[in-house]
mmCIF file of C-alpha atoms in Angstrom:
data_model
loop_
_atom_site.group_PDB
_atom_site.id
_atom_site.type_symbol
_atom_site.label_atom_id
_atom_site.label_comp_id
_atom_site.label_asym_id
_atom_site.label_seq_id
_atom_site.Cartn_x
_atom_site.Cartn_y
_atom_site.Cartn_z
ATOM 1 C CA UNK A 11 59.002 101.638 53.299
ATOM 2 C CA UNK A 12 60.069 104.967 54.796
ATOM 3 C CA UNK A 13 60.633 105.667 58.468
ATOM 4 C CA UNK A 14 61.171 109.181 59.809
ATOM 5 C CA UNK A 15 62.189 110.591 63.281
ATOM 6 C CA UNK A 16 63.695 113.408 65.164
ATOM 7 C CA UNK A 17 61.074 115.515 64.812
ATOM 8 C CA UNK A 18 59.640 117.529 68.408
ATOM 9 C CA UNK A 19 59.086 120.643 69.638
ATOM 10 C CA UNK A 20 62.120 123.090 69.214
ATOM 11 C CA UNK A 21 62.413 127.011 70.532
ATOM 12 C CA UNK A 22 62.608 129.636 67.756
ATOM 13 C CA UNK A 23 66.272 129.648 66.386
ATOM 14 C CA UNK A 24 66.982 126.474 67.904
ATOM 15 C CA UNK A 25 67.793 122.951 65.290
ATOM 16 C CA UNK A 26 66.567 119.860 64.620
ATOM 17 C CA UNK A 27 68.174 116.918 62.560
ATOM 18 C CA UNK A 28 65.452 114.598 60.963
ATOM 19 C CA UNK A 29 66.159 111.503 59.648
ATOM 20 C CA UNK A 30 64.034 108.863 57.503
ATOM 21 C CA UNK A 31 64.905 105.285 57.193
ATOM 22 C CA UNK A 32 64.002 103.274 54.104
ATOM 23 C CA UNK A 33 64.075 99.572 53.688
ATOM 24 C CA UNK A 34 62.809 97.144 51.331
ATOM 25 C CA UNK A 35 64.520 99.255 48.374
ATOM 26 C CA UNK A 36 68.061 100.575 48.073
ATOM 27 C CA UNK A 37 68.700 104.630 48.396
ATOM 28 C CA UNK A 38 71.606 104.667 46.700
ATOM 29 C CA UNK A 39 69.148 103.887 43.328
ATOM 30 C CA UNK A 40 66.867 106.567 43.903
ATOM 31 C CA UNK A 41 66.812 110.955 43.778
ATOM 32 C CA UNK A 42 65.083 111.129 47.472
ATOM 33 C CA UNK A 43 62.608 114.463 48.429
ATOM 34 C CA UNK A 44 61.590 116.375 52.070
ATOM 35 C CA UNK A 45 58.068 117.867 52.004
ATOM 36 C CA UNK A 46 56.509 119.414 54.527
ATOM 37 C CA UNK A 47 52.682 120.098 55.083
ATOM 38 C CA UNK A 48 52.262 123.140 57.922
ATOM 39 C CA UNK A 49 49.036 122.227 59.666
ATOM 40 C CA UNK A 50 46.410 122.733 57.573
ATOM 41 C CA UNK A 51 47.989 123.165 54.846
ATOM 42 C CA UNK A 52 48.646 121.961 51.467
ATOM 43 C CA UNK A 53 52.127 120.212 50.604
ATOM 44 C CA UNK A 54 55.272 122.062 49.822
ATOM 45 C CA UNK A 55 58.438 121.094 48.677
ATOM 46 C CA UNK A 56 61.590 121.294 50.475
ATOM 47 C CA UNK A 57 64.558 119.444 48.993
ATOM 48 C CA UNK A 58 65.919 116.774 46.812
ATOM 49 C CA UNK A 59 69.602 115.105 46.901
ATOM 50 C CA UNK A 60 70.231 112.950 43.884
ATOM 51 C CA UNK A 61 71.717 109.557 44.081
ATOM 52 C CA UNK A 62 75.054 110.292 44.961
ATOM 53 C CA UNK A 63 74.502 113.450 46.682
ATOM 54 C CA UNK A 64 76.043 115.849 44.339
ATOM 55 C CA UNK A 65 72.827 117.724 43.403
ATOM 56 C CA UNK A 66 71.281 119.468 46.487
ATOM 57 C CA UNK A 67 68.458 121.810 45.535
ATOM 58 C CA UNK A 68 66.159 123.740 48.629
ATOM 59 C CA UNK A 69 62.818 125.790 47.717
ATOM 60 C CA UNK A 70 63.470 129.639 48.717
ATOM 61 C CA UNK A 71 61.936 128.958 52.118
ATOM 62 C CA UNK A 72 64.853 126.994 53.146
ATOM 63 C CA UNK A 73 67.867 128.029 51.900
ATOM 64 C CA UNK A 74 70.895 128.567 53.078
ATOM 65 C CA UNK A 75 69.129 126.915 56.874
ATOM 66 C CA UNK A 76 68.363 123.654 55.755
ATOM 67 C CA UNK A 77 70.932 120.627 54.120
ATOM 68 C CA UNK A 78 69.986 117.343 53.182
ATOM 69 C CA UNK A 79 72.158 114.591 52.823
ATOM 70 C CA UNK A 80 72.231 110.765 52.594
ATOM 71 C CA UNK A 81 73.732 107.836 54.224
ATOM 72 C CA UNK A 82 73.932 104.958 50.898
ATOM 73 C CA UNK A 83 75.621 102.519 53.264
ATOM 74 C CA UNK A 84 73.383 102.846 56.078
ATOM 75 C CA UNK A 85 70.159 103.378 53.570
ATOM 76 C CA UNK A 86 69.312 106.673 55.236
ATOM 77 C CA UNK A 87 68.305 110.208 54.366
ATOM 78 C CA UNK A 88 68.691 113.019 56.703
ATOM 79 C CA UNK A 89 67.755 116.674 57.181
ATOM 80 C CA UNK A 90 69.705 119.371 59.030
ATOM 81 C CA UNK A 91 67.386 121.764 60.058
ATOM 82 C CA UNK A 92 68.790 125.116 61.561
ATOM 83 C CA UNK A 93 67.601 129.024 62.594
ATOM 84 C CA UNK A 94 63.795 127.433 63.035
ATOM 85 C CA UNK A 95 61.257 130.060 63.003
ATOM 86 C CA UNK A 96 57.408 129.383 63.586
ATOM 87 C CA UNK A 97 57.121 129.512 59.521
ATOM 88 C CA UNK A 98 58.717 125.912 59.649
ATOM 89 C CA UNK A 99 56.220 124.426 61.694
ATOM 90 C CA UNK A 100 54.770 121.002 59.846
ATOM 91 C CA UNK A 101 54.484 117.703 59.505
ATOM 92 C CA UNK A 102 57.767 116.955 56.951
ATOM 93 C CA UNK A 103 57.693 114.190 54.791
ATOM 94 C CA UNK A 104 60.298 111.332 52.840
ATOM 95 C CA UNK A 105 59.333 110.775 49.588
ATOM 96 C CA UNK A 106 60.915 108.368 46.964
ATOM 97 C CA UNK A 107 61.122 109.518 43.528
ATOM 98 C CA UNK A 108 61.298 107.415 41.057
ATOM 99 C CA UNK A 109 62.367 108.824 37.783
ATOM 100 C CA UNK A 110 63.032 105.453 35.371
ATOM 101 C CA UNK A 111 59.789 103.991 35.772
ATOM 102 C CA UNK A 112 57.158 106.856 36.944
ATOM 103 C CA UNK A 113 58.337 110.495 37.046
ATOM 104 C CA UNK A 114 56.910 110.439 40.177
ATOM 105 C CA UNK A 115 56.725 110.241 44.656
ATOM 106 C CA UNK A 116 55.633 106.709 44.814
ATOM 107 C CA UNK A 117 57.072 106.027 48.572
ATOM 108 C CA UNK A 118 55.852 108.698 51.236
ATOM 109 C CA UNK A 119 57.122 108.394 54.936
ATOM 110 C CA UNK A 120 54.447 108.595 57.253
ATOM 111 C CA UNK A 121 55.624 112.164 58.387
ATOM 112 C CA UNK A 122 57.232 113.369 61.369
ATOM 113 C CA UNK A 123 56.208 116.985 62.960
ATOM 114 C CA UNK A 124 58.123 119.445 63.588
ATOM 115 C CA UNK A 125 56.772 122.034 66.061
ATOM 116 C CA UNK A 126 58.321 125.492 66.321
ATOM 117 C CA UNK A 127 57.483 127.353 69.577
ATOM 118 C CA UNK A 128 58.527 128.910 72.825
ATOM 119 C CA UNK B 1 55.213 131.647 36.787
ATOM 120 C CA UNK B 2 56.495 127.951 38.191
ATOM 121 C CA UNK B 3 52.869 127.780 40.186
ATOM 122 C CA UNK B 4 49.828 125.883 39.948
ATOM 123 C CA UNK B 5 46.287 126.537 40.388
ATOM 124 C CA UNK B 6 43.927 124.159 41.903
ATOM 125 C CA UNK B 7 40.236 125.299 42.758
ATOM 126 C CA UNK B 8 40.134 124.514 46.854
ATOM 127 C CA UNK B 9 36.768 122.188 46.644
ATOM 128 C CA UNK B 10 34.917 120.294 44.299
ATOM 129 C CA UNK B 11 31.298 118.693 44.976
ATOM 130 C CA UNK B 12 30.458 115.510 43.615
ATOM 131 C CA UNK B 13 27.230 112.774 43.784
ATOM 132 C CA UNK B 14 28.118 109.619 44.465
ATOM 133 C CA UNK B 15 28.207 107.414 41.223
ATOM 134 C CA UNK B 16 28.795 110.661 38.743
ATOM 135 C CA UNK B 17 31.975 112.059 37.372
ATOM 136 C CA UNK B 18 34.112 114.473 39.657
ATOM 137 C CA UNK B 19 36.575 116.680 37.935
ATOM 138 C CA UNK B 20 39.336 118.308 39.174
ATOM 139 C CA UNK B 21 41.755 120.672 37.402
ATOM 140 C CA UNK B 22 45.267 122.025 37.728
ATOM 141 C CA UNK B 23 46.836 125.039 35.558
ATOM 142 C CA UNK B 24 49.920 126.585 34.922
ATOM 143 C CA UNK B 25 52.662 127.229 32.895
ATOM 144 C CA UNK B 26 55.046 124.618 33.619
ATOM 145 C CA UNK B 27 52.367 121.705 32.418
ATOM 146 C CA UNK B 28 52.717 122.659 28.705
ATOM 147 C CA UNK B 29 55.879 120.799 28.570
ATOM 148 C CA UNK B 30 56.483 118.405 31.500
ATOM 149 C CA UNK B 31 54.275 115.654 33.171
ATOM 150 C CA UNK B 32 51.801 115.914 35.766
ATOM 151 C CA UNK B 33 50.965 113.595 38.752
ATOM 152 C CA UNK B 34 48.226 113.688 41.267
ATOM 153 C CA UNK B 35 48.330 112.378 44.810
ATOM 154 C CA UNK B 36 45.278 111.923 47.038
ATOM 155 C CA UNK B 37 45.371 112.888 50.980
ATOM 156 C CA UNK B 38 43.058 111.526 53.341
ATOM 157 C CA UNK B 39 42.501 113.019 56.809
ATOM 158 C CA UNK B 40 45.830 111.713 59.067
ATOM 159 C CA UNK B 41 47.506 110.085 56.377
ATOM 160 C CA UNK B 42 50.399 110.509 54.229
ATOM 161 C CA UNK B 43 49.416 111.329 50.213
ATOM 162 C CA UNK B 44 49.288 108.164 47.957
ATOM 163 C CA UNK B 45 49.942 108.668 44.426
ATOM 164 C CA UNK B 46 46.910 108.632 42.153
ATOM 165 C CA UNK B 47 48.289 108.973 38.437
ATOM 166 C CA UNK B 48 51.743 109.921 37.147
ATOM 167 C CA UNK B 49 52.776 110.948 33.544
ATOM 168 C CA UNK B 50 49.693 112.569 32.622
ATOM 169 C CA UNK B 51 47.607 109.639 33.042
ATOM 170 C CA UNK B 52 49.031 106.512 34.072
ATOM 171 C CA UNK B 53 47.676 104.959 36.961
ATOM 172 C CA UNK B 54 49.807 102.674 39.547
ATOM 173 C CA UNK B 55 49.228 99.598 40.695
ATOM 174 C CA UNK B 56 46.216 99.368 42.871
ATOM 175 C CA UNK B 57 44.612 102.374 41.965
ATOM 176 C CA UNK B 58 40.639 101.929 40.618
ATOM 177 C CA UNK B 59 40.081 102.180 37.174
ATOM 178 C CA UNK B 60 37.789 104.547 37.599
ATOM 179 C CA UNK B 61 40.737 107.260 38.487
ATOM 180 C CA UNK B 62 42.229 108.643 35.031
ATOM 181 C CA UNK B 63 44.394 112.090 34.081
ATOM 182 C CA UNK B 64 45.458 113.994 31.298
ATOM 183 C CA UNK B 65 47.563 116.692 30.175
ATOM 184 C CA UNK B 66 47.285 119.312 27.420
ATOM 185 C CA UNK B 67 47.996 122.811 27.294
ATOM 186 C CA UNK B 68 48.657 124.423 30.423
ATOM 187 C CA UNK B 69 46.205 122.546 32.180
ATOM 188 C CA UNK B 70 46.046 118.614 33.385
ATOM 189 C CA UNK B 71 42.225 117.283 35.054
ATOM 190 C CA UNK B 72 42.504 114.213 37.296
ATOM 191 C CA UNK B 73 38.757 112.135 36.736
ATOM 192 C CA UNK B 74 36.825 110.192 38.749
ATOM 193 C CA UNK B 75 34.538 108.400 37.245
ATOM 194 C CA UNK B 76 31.562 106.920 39.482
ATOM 195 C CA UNK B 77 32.546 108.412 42.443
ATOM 196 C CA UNK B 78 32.484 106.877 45.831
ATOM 197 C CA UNK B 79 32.033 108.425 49.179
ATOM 198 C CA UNK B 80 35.897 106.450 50.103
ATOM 199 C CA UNK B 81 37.330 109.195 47.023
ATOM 200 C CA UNK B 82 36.951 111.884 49.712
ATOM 201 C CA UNK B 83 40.143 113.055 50.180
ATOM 202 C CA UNK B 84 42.371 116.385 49.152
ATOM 203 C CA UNK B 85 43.785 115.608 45.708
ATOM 204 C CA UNK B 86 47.193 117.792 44.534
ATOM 205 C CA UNK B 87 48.536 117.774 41.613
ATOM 206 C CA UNK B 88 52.506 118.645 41.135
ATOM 207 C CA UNK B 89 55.052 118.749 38.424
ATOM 208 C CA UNK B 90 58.609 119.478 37.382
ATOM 209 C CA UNK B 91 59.706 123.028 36.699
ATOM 210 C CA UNK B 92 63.757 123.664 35.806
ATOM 211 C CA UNK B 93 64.030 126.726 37.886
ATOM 212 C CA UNK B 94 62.176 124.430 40.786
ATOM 213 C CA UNK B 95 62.680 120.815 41.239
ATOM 214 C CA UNK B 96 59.081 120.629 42.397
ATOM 215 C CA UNK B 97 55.950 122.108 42.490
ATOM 216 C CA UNK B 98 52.374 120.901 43.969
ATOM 217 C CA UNK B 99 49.323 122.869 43.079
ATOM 218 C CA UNK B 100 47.887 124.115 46.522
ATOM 219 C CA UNK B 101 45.301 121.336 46.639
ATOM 220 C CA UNK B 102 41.474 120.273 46.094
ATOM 221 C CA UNK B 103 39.246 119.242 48.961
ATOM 222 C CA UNK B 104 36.908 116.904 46.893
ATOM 223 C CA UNK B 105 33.487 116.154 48.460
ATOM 224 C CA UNK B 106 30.688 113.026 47.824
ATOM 225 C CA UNK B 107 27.453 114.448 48.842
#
């Protein structure tokens, strides 16, 4: 199961840190994703951090305002969010991927939204 | 082009066969996997590597792959299959990709 919080309503240019909780597996085992879905919307990718947290990619959008990292010992993923503009705006997602058995997000958070506004 | 193309709705009777396609470039050589949305809740995963279905998923949901193009299938659709269906892959320039999404209805 995934968990995720700190999302809320945040100014334009302001930050936010989200963070998503897992339990029942181990994070350390897995490459763990952030999608967002902006309201009404289809899903978009945001970022992945690989096991040990040595491989950080971001889609375009994000890049160089966003960093994702991960907490193995306390089984947590987080997401650094800064310079917010209303194009960030969304419900944002922790997935699981699994790549050994599926090549695929088989664990989804149940979101947390992020609301960009003044 | 690292993108893919999903038509935005697809109409379906219940009981008959509802297809839904996804194209572009990046499926000719990696695999595809399809999630289903419904209204307020988080996507589930529907089929991964082309077209193996998890655990708990109806038999009557199958995928496949060839080409550029991979078509999730329902086969005797019911009116709970409502839902927005995306399909998504792996590109090497970008990690991920999910095709913009298919609002499928059961008339």
């Amino acid at each position: 199961q995934l968990v995720e919080s700190g999302g809320g309503l945040v100014q334009p240019g302001g930050s936010l840190r989200l963070s998503c909780a897992a339990s029942g597996f181990t994070l350390s085992g897995y490459w763990m994703d952030w999608v967002r879905q902006p309201p009404g919307k289809g899903l978009l990718w945001v970022s992945r951090i690989n096991s040990d947290g040595s491989a950080t990619p971001y889609a375009d959008s994000v890049k160089g305002r966003f960093t994702i990292s991960r907490d193995n010992v306390k089984n947590t993923l987080h997401l650094q969010m800064n310079s917010l503009g209303a194009e960030d705006t969304a419900v944002y997602y922790c997935v699981r991927y699994n790549a050994v058995q599926l090549n695929a997000f088989d664990i989804w958070g149940q979101g947390t939204v992020v609301t960009v506004s003044s | 082009s690292n993108e893919l193309t999903q038509p935005p709705s697809v109409s379906v009777s219940p009981g008959q066969t509802a297809s839904i396609v996804c194209s572009g470039d990046v499926l000719g050589n990696r695999y595809a996997s399809w999630y289903r949305q419904k209204p307020g809740q988080s996507p589930v995963l529907v089929i991964y590597r082309n077209d193996k279905r998890p655990s708990g998923i109806p038999e009557r949901f199958s995928g496949s792959n060839s080409g550029n193009t991979a078509t999730l299938t329902i086969s005797g659709t019911q009116a709970l299959d409502e839902a927005d269906y995306y399909c998504q892959a792996w590109d090497s320039r970008t990690p991920c990709v999910f095709g913009g999404g298919t609002k499928l209805t059961v008339l």
